[in-house]
PDB file of C-alpha atoms in Angstrom:
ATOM      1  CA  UNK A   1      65.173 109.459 125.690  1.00 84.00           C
ATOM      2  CA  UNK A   2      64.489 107.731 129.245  1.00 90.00           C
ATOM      3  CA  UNK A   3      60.916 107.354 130.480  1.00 94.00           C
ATOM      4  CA  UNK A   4      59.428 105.304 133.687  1.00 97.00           C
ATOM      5  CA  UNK A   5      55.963 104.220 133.882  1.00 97.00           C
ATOM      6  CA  UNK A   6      54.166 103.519 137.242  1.00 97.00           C
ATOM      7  CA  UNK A   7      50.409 101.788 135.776  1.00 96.00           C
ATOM      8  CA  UNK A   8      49.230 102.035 139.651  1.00 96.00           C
ATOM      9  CA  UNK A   9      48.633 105.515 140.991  1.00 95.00           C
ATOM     10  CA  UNK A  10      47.763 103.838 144.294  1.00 97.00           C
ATOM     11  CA  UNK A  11      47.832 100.044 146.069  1.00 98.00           C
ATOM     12  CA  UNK A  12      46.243  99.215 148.795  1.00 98.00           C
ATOM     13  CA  UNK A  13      47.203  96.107 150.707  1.00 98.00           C
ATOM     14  CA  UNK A  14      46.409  94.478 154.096  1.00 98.00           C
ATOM     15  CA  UNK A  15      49.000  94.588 156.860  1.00 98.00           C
ATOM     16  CA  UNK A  16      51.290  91.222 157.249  1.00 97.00           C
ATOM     17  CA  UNK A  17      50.624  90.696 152.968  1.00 98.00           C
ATOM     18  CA  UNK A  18      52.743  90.888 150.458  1.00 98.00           C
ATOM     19  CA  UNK A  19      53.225  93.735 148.573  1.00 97.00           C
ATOM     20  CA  UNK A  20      54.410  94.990 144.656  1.00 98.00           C
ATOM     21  CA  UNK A  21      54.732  98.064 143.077  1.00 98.00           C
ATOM     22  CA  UNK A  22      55.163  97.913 139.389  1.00 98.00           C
ATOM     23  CA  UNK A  23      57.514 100.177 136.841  1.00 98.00           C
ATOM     24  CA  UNK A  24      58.410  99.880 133.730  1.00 98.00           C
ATOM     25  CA  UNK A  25      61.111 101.859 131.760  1.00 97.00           C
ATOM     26  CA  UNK A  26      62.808 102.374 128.784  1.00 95.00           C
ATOM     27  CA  UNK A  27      66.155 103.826 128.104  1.00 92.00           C
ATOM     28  CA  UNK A  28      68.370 103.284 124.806  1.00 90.00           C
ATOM     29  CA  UNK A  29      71.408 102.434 126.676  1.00 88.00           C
ATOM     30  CA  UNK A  30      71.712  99.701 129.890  1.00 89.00           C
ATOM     31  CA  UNK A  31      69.471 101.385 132.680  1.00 92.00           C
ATOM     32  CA  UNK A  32      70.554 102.192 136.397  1.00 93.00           C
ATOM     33  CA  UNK A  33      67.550 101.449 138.143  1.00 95.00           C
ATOM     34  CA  UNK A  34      66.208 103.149 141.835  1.00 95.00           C
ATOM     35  CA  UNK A  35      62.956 103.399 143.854  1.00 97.00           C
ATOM     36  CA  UNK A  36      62.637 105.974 146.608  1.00 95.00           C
ATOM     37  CA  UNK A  37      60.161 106.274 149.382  1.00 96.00           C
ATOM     38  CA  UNK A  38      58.700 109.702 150.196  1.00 94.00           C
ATOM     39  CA  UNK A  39      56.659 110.367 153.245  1.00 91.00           C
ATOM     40  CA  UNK A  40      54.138 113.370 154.072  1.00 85.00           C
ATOM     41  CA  UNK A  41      56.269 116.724 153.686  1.00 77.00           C
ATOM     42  CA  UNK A  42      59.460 114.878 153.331  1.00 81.00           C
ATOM     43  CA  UNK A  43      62.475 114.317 150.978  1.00 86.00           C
ATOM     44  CA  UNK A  44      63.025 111.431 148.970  1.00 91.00           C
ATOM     45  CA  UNK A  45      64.560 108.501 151.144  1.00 92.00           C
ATOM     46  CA  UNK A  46      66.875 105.775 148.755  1.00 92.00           C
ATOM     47  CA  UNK A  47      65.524 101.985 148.901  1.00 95.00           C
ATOM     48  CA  UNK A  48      67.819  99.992 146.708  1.00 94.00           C
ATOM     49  CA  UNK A  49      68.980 100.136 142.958  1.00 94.00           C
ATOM     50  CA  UNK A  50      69.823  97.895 139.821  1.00 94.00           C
ATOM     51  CA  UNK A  51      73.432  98.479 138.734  1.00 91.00           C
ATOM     52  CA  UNK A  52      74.448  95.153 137.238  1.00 87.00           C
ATOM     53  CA  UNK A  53      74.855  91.949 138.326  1.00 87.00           C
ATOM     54  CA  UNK A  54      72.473  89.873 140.342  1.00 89.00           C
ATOM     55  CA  UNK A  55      68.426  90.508 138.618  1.00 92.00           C
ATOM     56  CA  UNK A  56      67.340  90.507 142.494  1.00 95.00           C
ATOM     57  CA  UNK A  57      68.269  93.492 144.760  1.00 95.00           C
ATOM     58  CA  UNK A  58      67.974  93.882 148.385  1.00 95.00           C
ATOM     59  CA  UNK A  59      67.309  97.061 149.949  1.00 93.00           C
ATOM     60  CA  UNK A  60      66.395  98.941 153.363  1.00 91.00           C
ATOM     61  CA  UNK A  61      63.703  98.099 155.428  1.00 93.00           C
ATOM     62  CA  UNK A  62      62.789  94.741 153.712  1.00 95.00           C
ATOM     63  CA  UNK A  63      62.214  95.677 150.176  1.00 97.00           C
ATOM     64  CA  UNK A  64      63.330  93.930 147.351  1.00 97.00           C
ATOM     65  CA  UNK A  65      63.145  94.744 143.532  1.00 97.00           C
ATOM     66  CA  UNK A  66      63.798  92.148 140.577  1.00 95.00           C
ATOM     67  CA  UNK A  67      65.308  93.472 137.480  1.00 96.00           C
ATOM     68  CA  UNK A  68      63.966  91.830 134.177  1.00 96.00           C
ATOM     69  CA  UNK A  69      65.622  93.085 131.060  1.00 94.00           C
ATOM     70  CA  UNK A  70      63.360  91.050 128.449  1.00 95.00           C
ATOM     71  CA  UNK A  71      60.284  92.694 130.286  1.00 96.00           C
ATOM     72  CA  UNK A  72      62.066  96.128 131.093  1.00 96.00           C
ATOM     73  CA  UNK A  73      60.536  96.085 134.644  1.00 97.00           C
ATOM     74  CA  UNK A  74      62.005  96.868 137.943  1.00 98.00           C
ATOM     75  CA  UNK A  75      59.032  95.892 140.567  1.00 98.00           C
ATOM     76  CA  UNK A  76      59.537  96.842 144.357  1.00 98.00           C
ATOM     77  CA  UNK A  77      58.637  93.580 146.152  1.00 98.00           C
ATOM     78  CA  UNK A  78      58.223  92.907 150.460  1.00 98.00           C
ATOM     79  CA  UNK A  79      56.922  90.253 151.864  1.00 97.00           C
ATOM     80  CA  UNK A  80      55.227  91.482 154.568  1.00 97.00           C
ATOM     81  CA  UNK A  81      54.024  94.764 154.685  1.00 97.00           C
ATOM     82  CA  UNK A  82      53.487  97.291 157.768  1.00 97.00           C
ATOM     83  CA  UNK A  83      51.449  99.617 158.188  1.00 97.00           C
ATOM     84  CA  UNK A  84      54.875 102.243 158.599  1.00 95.00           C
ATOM     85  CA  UNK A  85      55.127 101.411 154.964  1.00 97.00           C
ATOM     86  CA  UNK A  86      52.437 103.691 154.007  1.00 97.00           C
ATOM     87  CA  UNK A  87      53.783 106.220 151.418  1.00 97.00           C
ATOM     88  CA  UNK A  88      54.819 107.558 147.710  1.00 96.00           C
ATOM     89  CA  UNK A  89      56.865 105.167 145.967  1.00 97.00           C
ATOM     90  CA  UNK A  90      58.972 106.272 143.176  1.00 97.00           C
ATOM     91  CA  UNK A  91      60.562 104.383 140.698  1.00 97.00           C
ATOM     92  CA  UNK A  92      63.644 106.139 138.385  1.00 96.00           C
ATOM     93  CA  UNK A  93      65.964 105.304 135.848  1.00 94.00           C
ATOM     94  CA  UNK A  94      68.892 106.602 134.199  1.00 91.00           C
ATOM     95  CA  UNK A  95      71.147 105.515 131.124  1.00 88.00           C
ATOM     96  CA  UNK A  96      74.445 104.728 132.157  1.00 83.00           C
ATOM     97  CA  UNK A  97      75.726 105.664 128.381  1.00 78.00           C
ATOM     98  CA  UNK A  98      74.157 108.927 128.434  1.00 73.00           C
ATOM     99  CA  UNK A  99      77.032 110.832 129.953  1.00 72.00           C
ATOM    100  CA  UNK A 100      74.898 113.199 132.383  1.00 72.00           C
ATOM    101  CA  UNK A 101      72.687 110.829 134.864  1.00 82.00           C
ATOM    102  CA  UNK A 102      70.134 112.652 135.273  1.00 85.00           C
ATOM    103  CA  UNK A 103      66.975 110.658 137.010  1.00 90.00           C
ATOM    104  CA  UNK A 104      63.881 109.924 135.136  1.00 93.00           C
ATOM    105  CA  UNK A 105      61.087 109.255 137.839  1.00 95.00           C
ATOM    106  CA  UNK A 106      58.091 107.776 137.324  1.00 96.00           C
ATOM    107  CA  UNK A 107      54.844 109.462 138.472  1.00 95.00           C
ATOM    108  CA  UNK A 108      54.381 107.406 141.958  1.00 96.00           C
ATOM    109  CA  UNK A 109      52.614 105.277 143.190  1.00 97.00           C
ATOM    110  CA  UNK A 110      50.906 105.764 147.047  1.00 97.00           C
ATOM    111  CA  UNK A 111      50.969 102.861 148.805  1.00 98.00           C
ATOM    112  CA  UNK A 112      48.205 102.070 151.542  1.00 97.00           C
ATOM    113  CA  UNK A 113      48.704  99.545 154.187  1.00 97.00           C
ATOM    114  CA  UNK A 114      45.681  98.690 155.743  1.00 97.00           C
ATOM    115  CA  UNK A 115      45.782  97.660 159.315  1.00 95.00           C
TER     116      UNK A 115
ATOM    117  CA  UNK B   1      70.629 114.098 157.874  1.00 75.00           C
ATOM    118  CA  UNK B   2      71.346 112.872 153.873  1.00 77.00           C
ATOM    119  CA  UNK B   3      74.167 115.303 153.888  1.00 90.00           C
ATOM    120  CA  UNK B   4      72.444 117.310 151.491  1.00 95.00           C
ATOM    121  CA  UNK B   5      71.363 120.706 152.713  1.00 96.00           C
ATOM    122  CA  UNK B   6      68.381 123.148 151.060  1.00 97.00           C
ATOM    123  CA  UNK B   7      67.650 126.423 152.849  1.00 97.00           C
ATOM    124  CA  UNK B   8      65.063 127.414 152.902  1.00 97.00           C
ATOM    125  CA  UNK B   9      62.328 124.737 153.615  1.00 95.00           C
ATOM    126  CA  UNK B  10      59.581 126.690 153.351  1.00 96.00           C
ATOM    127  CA  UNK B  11      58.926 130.120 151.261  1.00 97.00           C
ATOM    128  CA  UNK B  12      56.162 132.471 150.569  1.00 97.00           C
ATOM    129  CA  UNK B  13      55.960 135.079 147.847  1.00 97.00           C
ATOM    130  CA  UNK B  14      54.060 137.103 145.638  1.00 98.00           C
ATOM    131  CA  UNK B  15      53.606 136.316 141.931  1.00 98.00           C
ATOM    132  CA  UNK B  16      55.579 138.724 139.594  1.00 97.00           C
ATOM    133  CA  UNK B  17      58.830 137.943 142.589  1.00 98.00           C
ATOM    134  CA  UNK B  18      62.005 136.475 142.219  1.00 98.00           C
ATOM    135  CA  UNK B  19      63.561 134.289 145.103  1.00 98.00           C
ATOM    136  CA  UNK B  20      66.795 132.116 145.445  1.00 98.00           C
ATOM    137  CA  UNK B  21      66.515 128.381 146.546  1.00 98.00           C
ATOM    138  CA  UNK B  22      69.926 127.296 147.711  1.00 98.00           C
ATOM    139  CA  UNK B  23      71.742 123.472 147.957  1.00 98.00           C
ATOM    140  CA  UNK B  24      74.873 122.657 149.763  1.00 97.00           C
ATOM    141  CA  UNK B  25      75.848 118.713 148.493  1.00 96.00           C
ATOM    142  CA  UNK B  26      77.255 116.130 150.538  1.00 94.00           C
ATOM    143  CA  UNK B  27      80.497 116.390 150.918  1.00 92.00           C
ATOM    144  CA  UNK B  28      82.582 114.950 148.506  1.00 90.00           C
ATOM    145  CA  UNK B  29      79.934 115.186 145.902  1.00 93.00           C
ATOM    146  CA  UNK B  30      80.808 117.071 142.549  1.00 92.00           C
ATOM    147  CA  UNK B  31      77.328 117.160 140.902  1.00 92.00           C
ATOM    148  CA  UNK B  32      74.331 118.904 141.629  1.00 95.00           C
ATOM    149  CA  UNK B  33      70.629 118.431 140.247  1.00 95.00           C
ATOM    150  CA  UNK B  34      67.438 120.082 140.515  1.00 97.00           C
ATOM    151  CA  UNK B  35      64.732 118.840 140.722  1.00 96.00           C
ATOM    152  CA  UNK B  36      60.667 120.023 140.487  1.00 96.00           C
ATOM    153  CA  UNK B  37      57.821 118.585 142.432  1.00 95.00           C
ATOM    154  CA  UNK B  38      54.788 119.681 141.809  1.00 91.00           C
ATOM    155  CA  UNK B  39      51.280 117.779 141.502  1.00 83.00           C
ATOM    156  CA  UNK B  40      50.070 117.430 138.095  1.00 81.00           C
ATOM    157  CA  UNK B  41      54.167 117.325 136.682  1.00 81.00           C
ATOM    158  CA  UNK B  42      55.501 114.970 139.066  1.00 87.00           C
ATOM    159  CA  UNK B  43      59.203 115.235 139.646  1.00 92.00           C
ATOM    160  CA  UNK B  44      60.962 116.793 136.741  1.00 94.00           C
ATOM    161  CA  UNK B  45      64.273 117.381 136.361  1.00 93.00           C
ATOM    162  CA  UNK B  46      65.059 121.049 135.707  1.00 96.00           C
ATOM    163  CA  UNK B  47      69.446 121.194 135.598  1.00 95.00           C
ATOM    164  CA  UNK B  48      72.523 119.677 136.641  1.00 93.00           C
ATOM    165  CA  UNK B  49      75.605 120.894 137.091  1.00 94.00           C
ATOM    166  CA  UNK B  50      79.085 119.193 137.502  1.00 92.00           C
ATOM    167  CA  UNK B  51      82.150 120.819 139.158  1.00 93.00           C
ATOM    168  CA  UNK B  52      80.885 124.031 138.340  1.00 94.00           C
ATOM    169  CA  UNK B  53      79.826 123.800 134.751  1.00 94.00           C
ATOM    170  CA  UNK B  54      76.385 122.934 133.231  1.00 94.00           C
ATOM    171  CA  UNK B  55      76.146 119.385 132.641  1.00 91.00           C
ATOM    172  CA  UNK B  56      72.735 118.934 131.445  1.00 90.00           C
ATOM    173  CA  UNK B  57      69.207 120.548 131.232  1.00 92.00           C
ATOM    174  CA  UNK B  58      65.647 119.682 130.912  1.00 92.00           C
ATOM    175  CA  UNK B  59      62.350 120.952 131.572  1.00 85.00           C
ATOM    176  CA  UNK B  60      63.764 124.094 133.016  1.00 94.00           C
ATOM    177  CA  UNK B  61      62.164 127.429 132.265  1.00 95.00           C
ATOM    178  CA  UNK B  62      63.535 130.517 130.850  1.00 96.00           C
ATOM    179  CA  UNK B  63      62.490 132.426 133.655  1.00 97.00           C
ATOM    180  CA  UNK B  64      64.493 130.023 136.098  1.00 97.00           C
ATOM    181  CA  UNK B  65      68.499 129.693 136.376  1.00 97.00           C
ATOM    182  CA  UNK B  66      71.038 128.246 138.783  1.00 97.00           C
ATOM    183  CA  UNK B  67      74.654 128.021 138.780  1.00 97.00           C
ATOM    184  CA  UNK B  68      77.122 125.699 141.071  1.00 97.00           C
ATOM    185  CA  UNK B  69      80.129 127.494 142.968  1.00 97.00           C
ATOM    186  CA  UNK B  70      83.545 126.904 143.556  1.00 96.00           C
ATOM    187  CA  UNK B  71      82.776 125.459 146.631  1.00 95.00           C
ATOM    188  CA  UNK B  72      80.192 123.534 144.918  1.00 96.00           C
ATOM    189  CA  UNK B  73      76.882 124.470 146.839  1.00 97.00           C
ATOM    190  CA  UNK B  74      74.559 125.123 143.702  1.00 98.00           C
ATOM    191  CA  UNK B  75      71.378 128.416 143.781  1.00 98.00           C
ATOM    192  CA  UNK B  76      68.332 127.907 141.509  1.00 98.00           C
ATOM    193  CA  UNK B  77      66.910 131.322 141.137  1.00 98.00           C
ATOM    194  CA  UNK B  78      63.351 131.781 139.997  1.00 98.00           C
ATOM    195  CA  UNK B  79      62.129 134.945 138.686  1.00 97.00           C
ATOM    196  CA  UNK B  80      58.815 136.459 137.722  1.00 97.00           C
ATOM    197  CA  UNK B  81      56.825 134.021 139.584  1.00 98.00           C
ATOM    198  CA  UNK B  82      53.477 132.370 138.702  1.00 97.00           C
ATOM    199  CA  UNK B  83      51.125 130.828 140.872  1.00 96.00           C
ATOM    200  CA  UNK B  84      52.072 127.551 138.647  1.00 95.00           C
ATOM    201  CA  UNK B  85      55.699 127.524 140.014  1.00 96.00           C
ATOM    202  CA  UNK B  86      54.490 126.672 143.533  1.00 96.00           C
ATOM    203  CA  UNK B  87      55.900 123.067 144.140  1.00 96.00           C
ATOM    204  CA  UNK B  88      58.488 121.153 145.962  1.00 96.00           C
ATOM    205  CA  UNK B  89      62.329 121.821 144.460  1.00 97.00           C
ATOM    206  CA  UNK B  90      64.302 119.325 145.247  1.00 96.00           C
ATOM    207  CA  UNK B  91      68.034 119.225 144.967  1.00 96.00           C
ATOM    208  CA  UNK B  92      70.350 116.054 144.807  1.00 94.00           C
ATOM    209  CA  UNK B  93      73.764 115.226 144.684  1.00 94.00           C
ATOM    210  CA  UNK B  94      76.393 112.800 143.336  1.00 91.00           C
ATOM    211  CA  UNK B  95      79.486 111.757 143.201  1.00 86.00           C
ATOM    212  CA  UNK B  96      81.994 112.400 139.843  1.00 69.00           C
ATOM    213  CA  UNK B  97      80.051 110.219 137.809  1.00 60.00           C
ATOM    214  CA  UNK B  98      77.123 109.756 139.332  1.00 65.00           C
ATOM    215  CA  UNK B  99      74.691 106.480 138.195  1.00 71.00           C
ATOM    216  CA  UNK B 100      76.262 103.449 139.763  1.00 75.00           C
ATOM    217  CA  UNK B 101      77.242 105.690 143.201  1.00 76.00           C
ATOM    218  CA  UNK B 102      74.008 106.929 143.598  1.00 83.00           C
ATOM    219  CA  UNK B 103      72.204 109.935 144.728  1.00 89.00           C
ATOM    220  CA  UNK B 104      71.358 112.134 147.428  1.00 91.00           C
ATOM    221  CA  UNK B 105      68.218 113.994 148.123  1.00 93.00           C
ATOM    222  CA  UNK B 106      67.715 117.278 150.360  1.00 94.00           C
ATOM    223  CA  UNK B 107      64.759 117.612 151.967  1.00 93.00           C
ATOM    224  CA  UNK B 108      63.575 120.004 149.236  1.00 95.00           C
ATOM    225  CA  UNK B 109      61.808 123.715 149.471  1.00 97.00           C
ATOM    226  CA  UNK B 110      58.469 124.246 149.318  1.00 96.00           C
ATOM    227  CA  UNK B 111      57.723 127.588 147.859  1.00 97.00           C
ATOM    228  CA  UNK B 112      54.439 128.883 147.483  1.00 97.00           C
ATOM    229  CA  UNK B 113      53.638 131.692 145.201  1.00 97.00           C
ATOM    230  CA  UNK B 114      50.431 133.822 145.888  1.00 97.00           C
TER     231      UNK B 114
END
């Protein structure tokens, strides 16, 4: 079985801070790891994702996650965050042994940037 | 535009109903999952279908079923509704193999039952 934890249902940070999301997973296999940004009444929008290779990933709009197998995190990392960052961030996971790749999402966390 | 197309966005029905939600995947894409939003479940993964055959299946409920067509757009239908099957159904695609390409989200349908 895969499962994602989120610990923070929301963060609040000030605008021009840094910023980190936290998730956790577990999978028996090696994971494929994603975060996606909703907004208000909106789909789910992709930010980056763990495949293999290099622990830090780039993504859109400035965000970064670091993979860390011995710790089986994925946090969503930017440096400076904007107020137009403001939204649900979900983190997912799927084994890439299992066959089917079906996402496991975490719960969310809402992220607050305060001007 | 992901590429991934849900009609309708928005639908209203009665409990006791039974509606279609449909997905048309990017092009190109061969797999098709569903997805459930709702506020004390979260996103849940309901089905997925490959190429026109089931490929997997979660937390899907007897009452619901979908199927993917030849031309690979995919219908989740839901059938003697409860209030507790309002929620956001989402529907994503993927290439052959899915994982390491990625995935596509539609914009999901929001169906309300009352």
């Amino acid at each position: 079985a895969q499962s994602v934890a989120q610990p923070e249902d929301q963060v609040n940070v000030a605008e021009g801070n840094p910023l980190t999301v936290k998730c956790t997973y577990s999978v028996s296999g090696n994971p494929y790891l994603f975060w996606y940004v909703q907004y208000p009444n909106r789909g789910l929008q992709f930010l980056l994702k763990y495949i293999t290779g290099d622990n830090l990933v780039k993504g859109s709009y400035g965000f970064e996650a670091e993979f860390n197998k011995s710790q089986t995190s994925f946090h969503l990392k930017k440096p400076s965050a904007l107020v137009s960052d403001s939204a649900l961030y979900f983190c997912a996971v799927t084994d890439s042994g299992a066959g089917s790749y079906q996402l496991t999402f975490g719960k969310g966390t809402k992220l607050s940037v305060i001007p | 535009d992901s590429g991934v197309t849900q009609t309708p966005k928005h639908l209203i029905t009665a409990t006791g109903q039974r509606v279609t939600l449909r997905c048309s995947p990017r092009s190109g894409d061969l797999s098709v999952y569903w997805y459930q939003q709702s506020l004390d479940q979260g996103l849940q993964f309901l089905i997925q279908y490959y190429n026109g055959e089931e490929r997997a299946k979660g937390n899907i409920l007897e009452r619901f079923s979908a199927q993917q067509f030849p031309d690979l757009h995919s219908e989740l239908n839901l059938s003697s509704l409860e209030l507790g099957d309002s929620a956001l159904y989402f529907c994503a695609s993927s290439v052959e193999g899915g994982g390491s390409r990625g995935y596509t989200f539609g914009s999901g349908t929001r169906l309300t039952v009352v």
